[in-house]
Short mmCIF file of C-alpha atoms and ligand atoms in Angstrom, two decimals:
data_model
loop_
_atom_site.label_atom_id
_atom_site.label_comp_id
_atom_site.label_asym_id
_atom_site.label_seq_id
_atom_site.Cartn_x
_atom_site.Cartn_y
_atom_site.Cartn_z
CA MET H 11 -55.99 -44.68 29.31
CA LYS H 12 -56.69 -44.50 33.06
CA ILE H 13 -56.90 -40.93 34.33
CA LEU H 14 -57.08 -39.49 37.82
CA PHE H 15 -58.73 -36.08 37.45
CA LEU H 16 -58.32 -33.65 40.35
CA ASP H 17 -60.43 -30.54 40.99
CA GLN H 18 -60.55 -28.43 44.14
CA SER H 19 -64.15 -27.31 43.79
CA GLY H 20 -67.42 -28.82 44.92
CA LYS H 21 -69.29 -26.18 42.93
CA PRO H 22 -70.06 -26.22 39.21
CA GLY H 23 -68.06 -23.29 37.81
CA GLY H 24 -67.00 -23.16 34.15
CA ALA H 25 -63.81 -25.18 34.71
CA GLU H 26 -65.84 -27.92 36.37
CA LEU H 27 -68.49 -27.99 33.62
CA CYS H 28 -65.66 -28.29 31.10
CA LEU H 29 -64.17 -31.18 33.10
CA ILE H 30 -67.44 -33.13 32.85
CA ASP H 31 -67.10 -33.12 29.05
CA ILE H 32 -63.42 -34.05 29.19
CA ALA H 33 -63.81 -36.87 31.73
CA LYS H 34 -66.87 -38.43 30.10
CA PRO H 35 -65.06 -40.43 27.38
CA TYR H 36 -62.80 -41.96 30.06
CA ARG H 37 -65.52 -42.66 32.64
CA ASP H 38 -65.16 -46.45 32.64
CA ARG H 39 -61.50 -46.11 33.71
CA ALA H 40 -61.22 -42.73 35.40
CA LEU H 41 -61.86 -41.12 38.75
CA VAL H 42 -62.53 -37.48 39.53
CA GLY H 43 -61.10 -36.62 42.95
CA LEU H 44 -62.60 -33.47 44.53
CA PHE H 45 -61.29 -31.40 47.41
CA ALA H 46 -64.79 -30.33 48.47
CA ASP H 47 -68.28 -31.78 48.49
CA GLY H 48 -71.15 -30.12 46.65
CA ASP H 49 -73.38 -29.94 43.58
CA PHE H 50 -70.48 -30.65 41.22
CA LYS H 51 -70.23 -34.15 42.70
CA THR H 52 -73.93 -34.71 41.99
CA LEU H 53 -73.51 -33.50 38.41
CA LEU H 54 -70.61 -35.91 37.83
CA GLN H 55 -72.72 -38.76 39.23
CA GLN H 56 -75.57 -37.82 36.91
CA HIS H 57 -73.14 -38.23 34.01
CA GLN H 58 -72.00 -41.61 35.42
CA ILE H 59 -68.49 -40.31 35.99
CA PRO H 60 -66.86 -41.94 39.05
CA VAL H 61 -66.21 -39.33 41.71
CA GLU H 62 -64.76 -39.30 45.20
CA VAL H 63 -64.54 -36.42 47.63
CA LEU H 64 -60.97 -36.73 48.89
CA THR H 65 -61.19 -34.18 51.68
CA THR H 66 -63.94 -32.10 53.20
CA LYS H 67 -61.56 -29.77 55.04
CA PRO H 68 -61.39 -26.49 53.09
CA ILE H 69 -57.88 -25.69 51.83
CA GLN H 70 -57.16 -22.27 53.30
CA VAL H 71 -55.12 -20.71 50.44
CA GLN H 72 -57.14 -18.16 48.43
CA LYS H 73 -56.31 -16.59 45.05
CA GLN H 74 -54.83 -13.57 46.86
CA SER H 75 -53.02 -15.44 49.69
CA ASN H 76 -49.54 -14.42 50.87
CA LEU H 77 -46.54 -16.69 51.49
CA LEU H 78 -47.24 -17.25 55.21
CA GLN H 79 -50.83 -18.27 54.59
CA ALA H 80 -49.67 -20.58 51.83
CA LEU H 81 -47.02 -22.24 54.03
CA ALA H 82 -49.47 -22.62 56.94
CA SER H 83 -51.77 -24.68 54.75
CA ILE H 84 -49.11 -27.25 53.79
CA LYS H 85 -49.37 -29.22 57.06
CA GLN H 86 -53.09 -29.54 56.58
CA LEU H 87 -52.49 -31.01 53.11
CA VAL H 88 -50.46 -34.05 54.17
CA PRO H 89 -53.38 -36.53 54.57
CA LEU H 90 -54.78 -35.41 51.22
CA ILE H 91 -51.41 -35.84 49.51
CA ILE H 92 -51.01 -39.36 50.95
CA LYS H 93 -54.48 -40.27 49.65
CA VAL H 94 -53.80 -38.88 46.17
CA VAL H 95 -50.40 -40.60 45.89
CA LYS H 96 -52.00 -43.95 46.79
CA LEU H 97 -54.77 -43.43 44.24
CA ALA H 98 -52.44 -42.13 41.52
CA LYS H 99 -50.55 -45.43 41.46
CA LYS H 100 -53.67 -47.05 39.98
CA TYR H 101 -53.83 -44.53 37.09
CA ASP H 102 -51.66 -43.66 34.07
CA VAL H 103 -51.96 -39.88 34.25
CA ILE H 104 -52.84 -37.23 36.85
CA TYR H 105 -54.98 -34.44 35.34
CA ALA H 106 -55.15 -31.30 37.51
CA ASN H 107 -58.05 -29.03 36.57
CA THR H 108 -57.54 -26.17 39.05
CA GLN H 109 -54.66 -24.44 40.86
CA LYS H 110 -54.96 -26.24 44.20
CA ALA H 111 -55.31 -29.48 42.26
CA LEU H 112 -52.03 -28.55 40.53
CA VAL H 113 -50.27 -28.22 43.89
CA ILE H 114 -51.49 -31.60 45.14
CA GLY H 115 -51.15 -33.18 41.69
CA ALA H 116 -47.54 -31.99 41.31
CA ILE H 117 -46.44 -33.52 44.62
CA ALA H 118 -48.38 -36.72 43.89
CA SER H 119 -46.91 -36.90 40.38
CA PHE H 120 -43.39 -36.72 41.83
CA LEU H 121 -44.07 -39.32 44.54
CA SER H 122 -46.08 -41.75 42.40
CA ARG H 123 -44.03 -41.22 39.21
CA ARG H 124 -47.14 -40.60 37.16
CA PRO H 125 -47.11 -37.86 34.49
CA LEU H 126 -48.99 -34.67 35.30
CA VAL H 127 -51.26 -32.68 32.98
CA TYR H 128 -52.45 -29.24 34.08
CA HIS H 129 -55.58 -27.82 32.46
CA LEU H 130 -55.17 -24.08 32.84
CA HIS H 131 -58.56 -22.34 33.01
CA ASP H 132 -57.18 -19.07 34.38
CA ILE H 133 -55.34 -16.02 33.19
CA LEU H 134 -52.33 -16.09 35.50
CA SER H 135 -51.97 -12.35 36.01
CA LEU H 136 -51.89 -10.06 39.03
CA GLU H 137 -55.44 -8.96 38.19
CA HIS H 138 -56.67 -12.39 39.24
CA PHE H 139 -53.96 -13.81 41.58
CA SER H 140 -51.46 -12.82 44.28
CA SER H 141 -47.85 -12.85 43.09
CA ILE H 142 -46.98 -15.80 45.36
CA ASN H 143 -49.85 -17.87 43.94
CA LEU H 144 -48.71 -16.99 40.43
CA ARG H 145 -45.15 -18.05 41.15
CA VAL H 146 -46.21 -21.29 42.80
CA ALA H 147 -48.46 -22.23 39.86
CA VAL H 148 -45.86 -21.45 37.20
CA THR H 149 -42.98 -23.12 39.07
CA LEU H 150 -44.97 -26.29 39.75
CA ALA H 151 -46.22 -26.46 36.16
CA ASN H 152 -42.71 -25.89 34.75
CA THR H 153 -41.14 -28.46 37.06
CA PHE H 154 -43.72 -31.24 37.16
CA ALA H 155 -46.22 -30.95 34.30
CA SER H 156 -45.61 -32.81 31.05
CA LEU H 157 -48.36 -30.76 29.47
CA VAL H 158 -50.25 -27.55 30.21
CA ILE H 159 -53.56 -27.32 28.32
CA ALA H 160 -54.55 -23.65 28.13
CA ASN H 161 -58.23 -22.86 27.55
CA SER H 162 -57.36 -19.96 25.22
CA GLN H 163 -54.51 -18.11 23.57
CA ALA H 164 -54.97 -15.44 26.27
CA SER H 165 -54.43 -17.96 29.09
CA GLN H 166 -51.42 -19.46 27.29
CA THR H 167 -49.85 -16.03 26.73
CA ALA H 168 -50.32 -15.01 30.38
CA PHE H 169 -48.76 -18.32 31.50
CA VAL H 170 -45.69 -17.72 29.33
CA GLN H 171 -45.45 -14.07 30.40
CA ALA H 172 -45.49 -15.22 34.03
CA GLY H 173 -42.46 -17.45 33.27
CA GLY H 174 -44.21 -20.62 32.06
CA LYS H 175 -42.40 -22.78 29.51
CA PRO H 176 -44.10 -22.31 26.12
CA GLU H 177 -42.91 -25.70 24.85
CA ILE H 178 -45.10 -27.64 27.30
CA THR H 179 -48.28 -25.77 26.39
CA ALA H 180 -51.15 -26.55 24.05
CA ILE H 181 -54.24 -24.46 23.41
CA VAL H 182 -57.53 -26.33 23.46
CA TYR H 183 -60.85 -24.50 23.59
CA ASN H 184 -63.84 -25.80 25.58
CA GLY H 185 -66.04 -28.17 23.56
CA PHE H 186 -69.85 -28.19 23.40
CA ASP H 187 -72.55 -30.52 22.17
CA SER H 188 -74.45 -28.20 19.83
CA GLN H 189 -77.57 -30.46 19.93
CA LYS H 190 -78.10 -29.49 23.56
CA TYR H 191 -78.57 -25.87 22.48
CA GLN H 192 -81.31 -26.49 19.92
CA ILE H 193 -84.45 -25.48 21.73
CA SER H 194 -87.93 -25.67 20.21
CA ASP H 195 -90.16 -22.60 19.79
CA VAL H 196 -92.70 -24.21 22.12
CA GLU H 197 -90.13 -24.40 24.94
CA ILE H 198 -89.03 -20.83 24.29
CA GLN H 199 -92.62 -19.57 24.42
CA LYS H 200 -93.19 -21.41 27.69
CA ILE H 201 -90.14 -19.84 29.34
CA ARG H 202 -91.11 -16.38 28.09
CA GLN H 203 -94.62 -16.85 29.49
CA ASP H 204 -93.40 -18.25 32.82
CA LEU H 205 -91.01 -15.34 33.31
CA ASP H 206 -93.44 -12.72 32.01
CA LEU H 207 -91.15 -11.71 29.13
CA GLU H 208 -93.67 -11.43 26.31
CA GLY H 209 -93.33 -8.28 24.25
CA LYS H 210 -90.07 -7.38 25.96
CA PHE H 211 -86.51 -7.17 24.68
CA VAL H 212 -84.68 -9.51 27.03
CA VAL H 213 -80.97 -9.22 27.80
CA GLY H 214 -79.64 -12.28 29.62
CA HIS H 215 -76.57 -12.39 31.83
CA PHE H 216 -75.37 -15.90 32.68
CA SER H 217 -72.64 -16.04 35.23
CA ARG H 218 -71.85 -16.51 38.87
CA LEU H 219 -72.41 -13.27 40.75
CA ALA H 220 -68.93 -11.80 41.31
CA PRO H 221 -67.61 -8.23 40.95
CA TRP H 222 -65.30 -9.05 38.01
CA LYS H 223 -68.16 -10.66 36.10
CA GLY H 224 -69.62 -7.13 35.95
CA GLN H 225 -73.34 -7.64 36.51
CA HIS H 226 -73.40 -4.05 37.85
CA ILE H 227 -72.36 -2.79 34.40
CA LEU H 228 -75.40 -4.40 32.80
CA ILE H 229 -77.69 -2.92 35.47
CA GLU H 230 -76.19 0.51 34.79
CA ALA H 231 -76.61 0.02 31.02
CA LEU H 232 -80.25 -0.92 31.49
CA SER H 233 -80.98 2.44 33.06
CA GLN H 234 -79.79 3.97 29.76
CA SER H 235 -81.89 1.67 27.55
CA PRO H 236 -85.49 1.97 26.32
CA PRO H 237 -88.19 0.81 28.82
CA GLN H 238 -89.04 -2.40 26.93
CA VAL H 239 -85.50 -3.69 27.62
CA THR H 240 -85.43 -6.05 30.61
CA ALA H 241 -82.71 -8.24 32.05
CA LEU H 242 -82.35 -11.71 33.51
CA LEU H 243 -79.43 -12.23 35.87
CA VAL H 244 -78.83 -15.98 35.93
CA GLY H 245 -76.29 -17.40 38.37
CA ASP H 246 -75.40 -17.43 42.03
CA ALA H 247 -72.54 -16.20 44.18
CA LEU H 248 -70.56 -19.45 44.09
CA PHE H 249 -67.54 -18.33 46.08
CA GLY H 250 -68.97 -16.26 48.94
CA GLU H 251 -69.50 -12.92 47.16
CA GLN H 252 -72.57 -12.08 49.30
CA ASP H 253 -71.62 -8.40 49.67
CA TYR H 254 -71.68 -8.01 45.91
CA VAL H 255 -75.12 -9.65 45.68
CA GLU H 256 -76.36 -7.16 48.27
CA GLU H 257 -74.83 -4.26 46.29
CA LEU H 258 -76.53 -5.45 43.09
CA HIS H 259 -79.96 -5.49 44.75
CA GLN H 260 -79.33 -2.02 46.19
CA GLN H 261 -78.25 -0.72 42.78
CA VAL H 262 -81.43 -2.09 41.15
CA ALA H 263 -83.58 -0.41 43.83
CA LYS H 264 -81.67 2.89 43.59
CA LEU H 265 -82.15 3.02 39.82
CA GLY H 266 -85.82 2.01 40.15
CA LEU H 267 -85.32 -1.03 37.93
CA GLU H 268 -87.13 -3.60 40.11
CA ASN H 269 -89.68 -4.29 37.38
CA ARG H 270 -87.08 -4.68 34.66
CA ILE H 271 -84.52 -6.99 36.28
CA GLN H 272 -85.03 -10.54 37.54
CA PHE H 273 -82.47 -12.46 39.61
CA LEU H 274 -83.01 -16.14 38.81
CA GLY H 275 -80.21 -17.71 40.91
CA PHE H 276 -78.29 -20.77 39.66
CA ARG H 277 -80.17 -22.62 36.91
CA ALA H 278 -79.59 -25.89 35.12
CA ASP H 279 -81.70 -24.96 32.04
CA ILE H 280 -79.18 -22.56 30.47
CA PRO H 281 -79.88 -23.46 26.78
CA GLN H 282 -83.62 -22.87 27.28
CA LEU H 283 -83.12 -19.56 29.09
CA MET H 284 -80.52 -18.31 26.62
CA SER H 285 -82.78 -19.18 23.71
CA ALA H 286 -85.56 -17.12 25.32
CA CYS H 287 -83.29 -14.02 25.37
CA ASN H 288 -82.94 -11.44 22.58
CA LEU H 289 -79.34 -10.74 23.55
CA VAL H 290 -76.80 -12.32 25.89
CA ALA H 291 -74.42 -9.89 27.60
CA HIS H 292 -70.99 -10.89 28.85
CA THR H 293 -69.66 -8.01 30.94
CA SER H 294 -66.46 -9.17 32.67
CA THR H 295 -64.40 -6.20 33.82
CA ALA H 296 -61.15 -8.25 33.96
CA PRO H 297 -59.96 -10.39 31.02
CA GLU H 298 -62.07 -13.54 30.73
CA PRO H 299 -59.87 -16.65 30.32
CA PHE H 300 -62.28 -18.27 27.86
CA GLY H 301 -65.97 -17.50 28.48
CA ARG H 302 -68.21 -20.54 28.02
CA VAL H 303 -71.34 -18.39 28.12
CA ILE H 304 -70.27 -16.57 24.96
CA VAL H 305 -70.08 -19.79 22.97
CA GLU H 306 -73.28 -21.13 24.53
CA ALA H 307 -75.19 -18.00 23.46
CA MET H 308 -73.86 -18.47 19.91
CA LEU H 309 -74.98 -22.11 19.89
CA CYS H 310 -78.48 -21.01 20.94
CA GLY H 311 -78.58 -18.59 18.01
CA THR H 312 -78.92 -15.68 20.44
CA PRO H 313 -76.88 -12.56 19.62
CA VAL H 314 -74.04 -11.97 22.06
CA VAL H 315 -72.12 -8.93 23.24
CA ALA H 316 -68.86 -9.53 25.12
CA THR H 317 -66.16 -7.36 26.66
CA LYS H 318 -63.08 -6.90 24.55
CA ALA H 319 -60.37 -8.64 26.58
CA GLY H 320 -58.80 -12.04 27.22
CA GLY H 321 -60.28 -15.09 25.52
CA ALA H 322 -63.45 -13.26 24.46
CA ILE H 323 -61.50 -11.60 21.64
CA GLU H 324 -60.68 -15.04 20.25
CA LEU H 325 -64.36 -15.96 20.26
CA VAL H 326 -66.05 -12.81 18.99
CA GLU H 327 -65.35 -10.69 15.93
CA HIS H 328 -67.29 -7.45 16.25
CA GLY H 329 -70.12 -7.19 13.75
CA VAL H 330 -69.35 -10.62 12.30
CA ASN H 331 -70.44 -13.22 14.87
CA GLY H 332 -71.34 -10.93 17.76
CA PHE H 333 -70.47 -7.60 19.31
CA LEU H 334 -67.57 -6.38 21.43
CA THR H 335 -67.70 -3.62 24.00
CA THR H 336 -65.23 -1.97 26.37
CA PRO H 337 -64.85 -3.61 29.80
CA GLY H 338 -66.45 -1.49 32.53
CA ASP H 339 -68.18 0.91 30.11
CA SER H 340 -71.96 0.83 30.65
CA GLN H 341 -72.61 3.57 28.06
CA LYS H 342 -71.00 1.55 25.28
CA LEU H 343 -72.94 -1.52 26.38
CA ALA H 344 -76.20 0.46 26.34
CA LYS H 345 -75.34 1.58 22.79
CA VAL H 346 -74.91 -2.03 21.63
CA ILE H 347 -78.17 -3.03 23.34
CA ASN H 348 -79.99 -0.18 21.61
CA THR H 349 -78.52 -1.14 18.23
CA CYS H 350 -79.75 -4.71 18.73
CA VAL H 351 -83.24 -3.44 19.68
CA GLN H 352 -83.40 -1.45 16.44
CA GLU H 353 -81.46 -3.55 13.92
CA ILE H 354 -83.21 -6.87 14.34
CA GLU H 355 -82.52 -8.14 10.82
CA ILE H 356 -78.75 -7.57 10.86
CA THR H 357 -78.47 -8.82 14.43
CA THR H 358 -80.35 -12.02 13.56
CA ALA H 359 -78.07 -12.63 10.57
CA ILE H 360 -75.00 -12.18 12.79
CA ALA H 361 -76.41 -14.64 15.36
CA ASP H 362 -77.24 -17.21 12.67
CA TYR H 363 -73.71 -17.00 11.29
CA ALA H 364 -72.28 -17.29 14.83
CA ARG H 365 -74.33 -20.42 15.50
CA ASN H 366 -73.10 -22.05 12.35
CA ILE H 367 -69.43 -21.32 12.95
CA ALA H 368 -69.53 -22.07 16.70
CA SER H 369 -71.09 -25.50 16.21
CA GLN H 370 -68.08 -26.47 14.08
CA ARG H 371 -65.32 -24.59 15.90
CA PHE H 372 -66.23 -25.84 19.40
CA ASP H 373 -67.59 -29.25 18.47
CA ILE H 374 -67.16 -31.50 21.51
CA ALA H 375 -66.13 -34.56 19.48
CA THR H 376 -63.31 -32.63 17.77
CA ILE H 377 -62.14 -31.07 21.03
CA ASN H 378 -62.14 -34.46 22.80
CA GLN H 379 -60.11 -35.85 19.92
CA GLN H 380 -57.53 -33.09 20.47
CA ILE H 381 -57.34 -33.86 24.19
CA SER H 382 -57.01 -37.56 23.48
CA GLN H 383 -54.11 -36.96 21.05
CA LEU H 384 -52.31 -34.84 23.63
CA LEU H 385 -52.84 -37.37 26.41
CA SER H 386 -51.44 -40.15 24.22
CA LEU H 387 -48.24 -38.10 23.84
CA VAL H 388 -48.07 -37.63 27.61
CA LYS H 389 -48.60 -41.32 28.25
CA ILE H 390 -45.69 -42.33 26.06
CA GLY H 391 -43.54 -39.81 27.92
CA LEU H 392 -43.25 -37.17 25.24
CA SER H 393 -43.00 -33.94 27.15
CA ASN H 394 -41.50 -30.69 25.84
CA THR H 395 -43.55 -30.81 22.67
CA LYS H 396 -43.83 -27.62 20.67
CA VAL H 397 -46.81 -25.34 21.33
CA VAL H 398 -49.81 -27.13 19.91
CA ASN H 399 -52.50 -24.80 18.67
CA PHE H 400 -55.25 -26.77 17.02
CA GLU H 401 -56.88 -23.53 15.89
CA ASP H 402 -53.88 -22.79 13.63
CA ASP H 403 -54.00 -26.29 12.18
CA GLN H 404 -57.39 -25.52 10.67
CA ASP H 405 -56.20 -22.46 8.72
N1 UDP W 522 -74.02 -21.55 34.40
C1 UDP W 522 -74.98 -22.44 34.85
N2 UDP W 522 -76.01 -21.97 35.62
C2 UDP W 522 -76.09 -20.67 35.99
C3 UDP W 522 -75.08 -19.76 35.55
C4 UDP W 522 -74.07 -20.24 34.75
O1 UDP W 522 -74.95 -23.64 34.52
O2 UDP W 522 -77.03 -20.32 36.69
C5 UDP W 522 -72.94 -22.07 33.55
C6 UDP W 522 -72.84 -21.38 32.19
O3 UDP W 522 -73.78 -21.90 31.30
C7 UDP W 522 -71.40 -21.67 31.82
C8 UDP W 522 -70.69 -21.73 33.17
O4 UDP W 522 -71.71 -21.81 34.16
O5 UDP W 522 -71.28 -22.91 31.16
C9 UDP W 522 -69.83 -20.52 33.45
O6 UDP W 522 -68.67 -20.63 32.69
P1 UDP W 522 -67.87 -19.38 32.14
O7 UDP W 522 -66.73 -19.94 31.42
O8 UDP W 522 -68.75 -18.49 31.36
O9 UDP W 522 -67.43 -18.57 33.44
P2 UDP W 522 -66.74 -19.02 34.83
O10 UDP W 522 -67.82 -18.93 35.85
O11 UDP W 522 -66.23 -20.38 34.65
O12 UDP W 522 -65.65 -18.03 35.05
C1 GLC W 523 -62.73 -20.73 34.04
C2 GLC W 523 -62.70 -19.36 33.38
C3 GLC W 523 -63.67 -19.23 32.23
C4 GLC W 523 -63.61 -20.45 31.32
C5 GLC W 523 -63.80 -21.72 32.13
C6 GLC W 523 -63.68 -22.97 31.26
O1 GLC W 523 -63.75 -20.88 34.96
O2 GLC W 523 -62.94 -18.32 34.32
O3 GLC W 523 -63.38 -18.08 31.48
O4 GLC W 523 -64.57 -20.34 30.32
O5 GLC W 523 -62.80 -21.80 33.11
O6 GLC W 523 -62.42 -23.10 30.66
#
């Protein structure tokens, strides 16, 4: 099947990293069209996935844009739409991986008469989006998409609550190659030496720096933890959150934690770094649509604590394969950290169990199989299928 993937971002966020795994099996007959240049293009090239930057002009609409701003951007989109329509005629399916890609993909689908698939990586709620953006996304998906692939039950539920048609949705979790997360002791020792972590209890936070990802909650929690607890903040401000980065540095200085917190910026060696941690903390203050980092920590065999909201609840069962804490509550997080410092045996058993289950539940080959089955239905024109939840099938 020939697929035209569309993604608005030039930067490698979670949705883009997921797209690499989805596009890979189709790379000899697919194209990923991007609406911005950047490191994501390089990553796709490294995986031998054909990629073309279709525009370098930034699309002005933001997640919180109002109607006027949205309308003003339409004129600017015409050359991009013409390009996508022309390209789409050479492919069987248009696969939109982000919201702006949905807008362009929907118009192109109508004009080129190619079916549209929308991979929904977001929780479409007012916490994350303006009401106009919500309405546009749901209306376009309802009208033009043959299939909406939601990255979690939480994202699917929010889509339906916002007026999305349940019968066009399917829930497919992100897939992972568990081999990539098996790191040798030698490599782990080297990282711990390089980062001066020996003898310390290391809590890792792996995420772009953004207020709703809650790095400030971990910093606060650290000030309530024993002195041997240190933290690694891995990730960069991908979407211009420079003020927040500044605030984080000020908070660290104010709490006198300079010697216990390292900012590592964006890194490509996530499995190695995660494996060198004693605990991975996910601290999102708003519901996380899925949360790749949670699964990645499990695959590394590193214990994980996540905030109890959105997709994270589908991934973590408290005390069984990880820990759950209350979003925005640094005291509760500090309590979990302290438990993990003290209860090493139980925590290790939980992490071992999590690794085992996660390597089956999120196996990339199985997930790609699910996507392939869905795309075959779309290709033969079968829209309005019932909700497909592959998770339920396994029960
Ligand atoms: N990540 C990375 N380098 C970094 C920080 C994060 O490669 O320095 C990856 C991380 O391993 C994960 C993804 O970025 O696969 C983030 O995805 P997630 O679903 O956790 O959150 P998102 O940023 O997409 O909301
Ligand atoms: C988005 C979501 C994140 C999810 C990722 C992959 O970036 O914010 O929660 O894990 O997509 O589906």
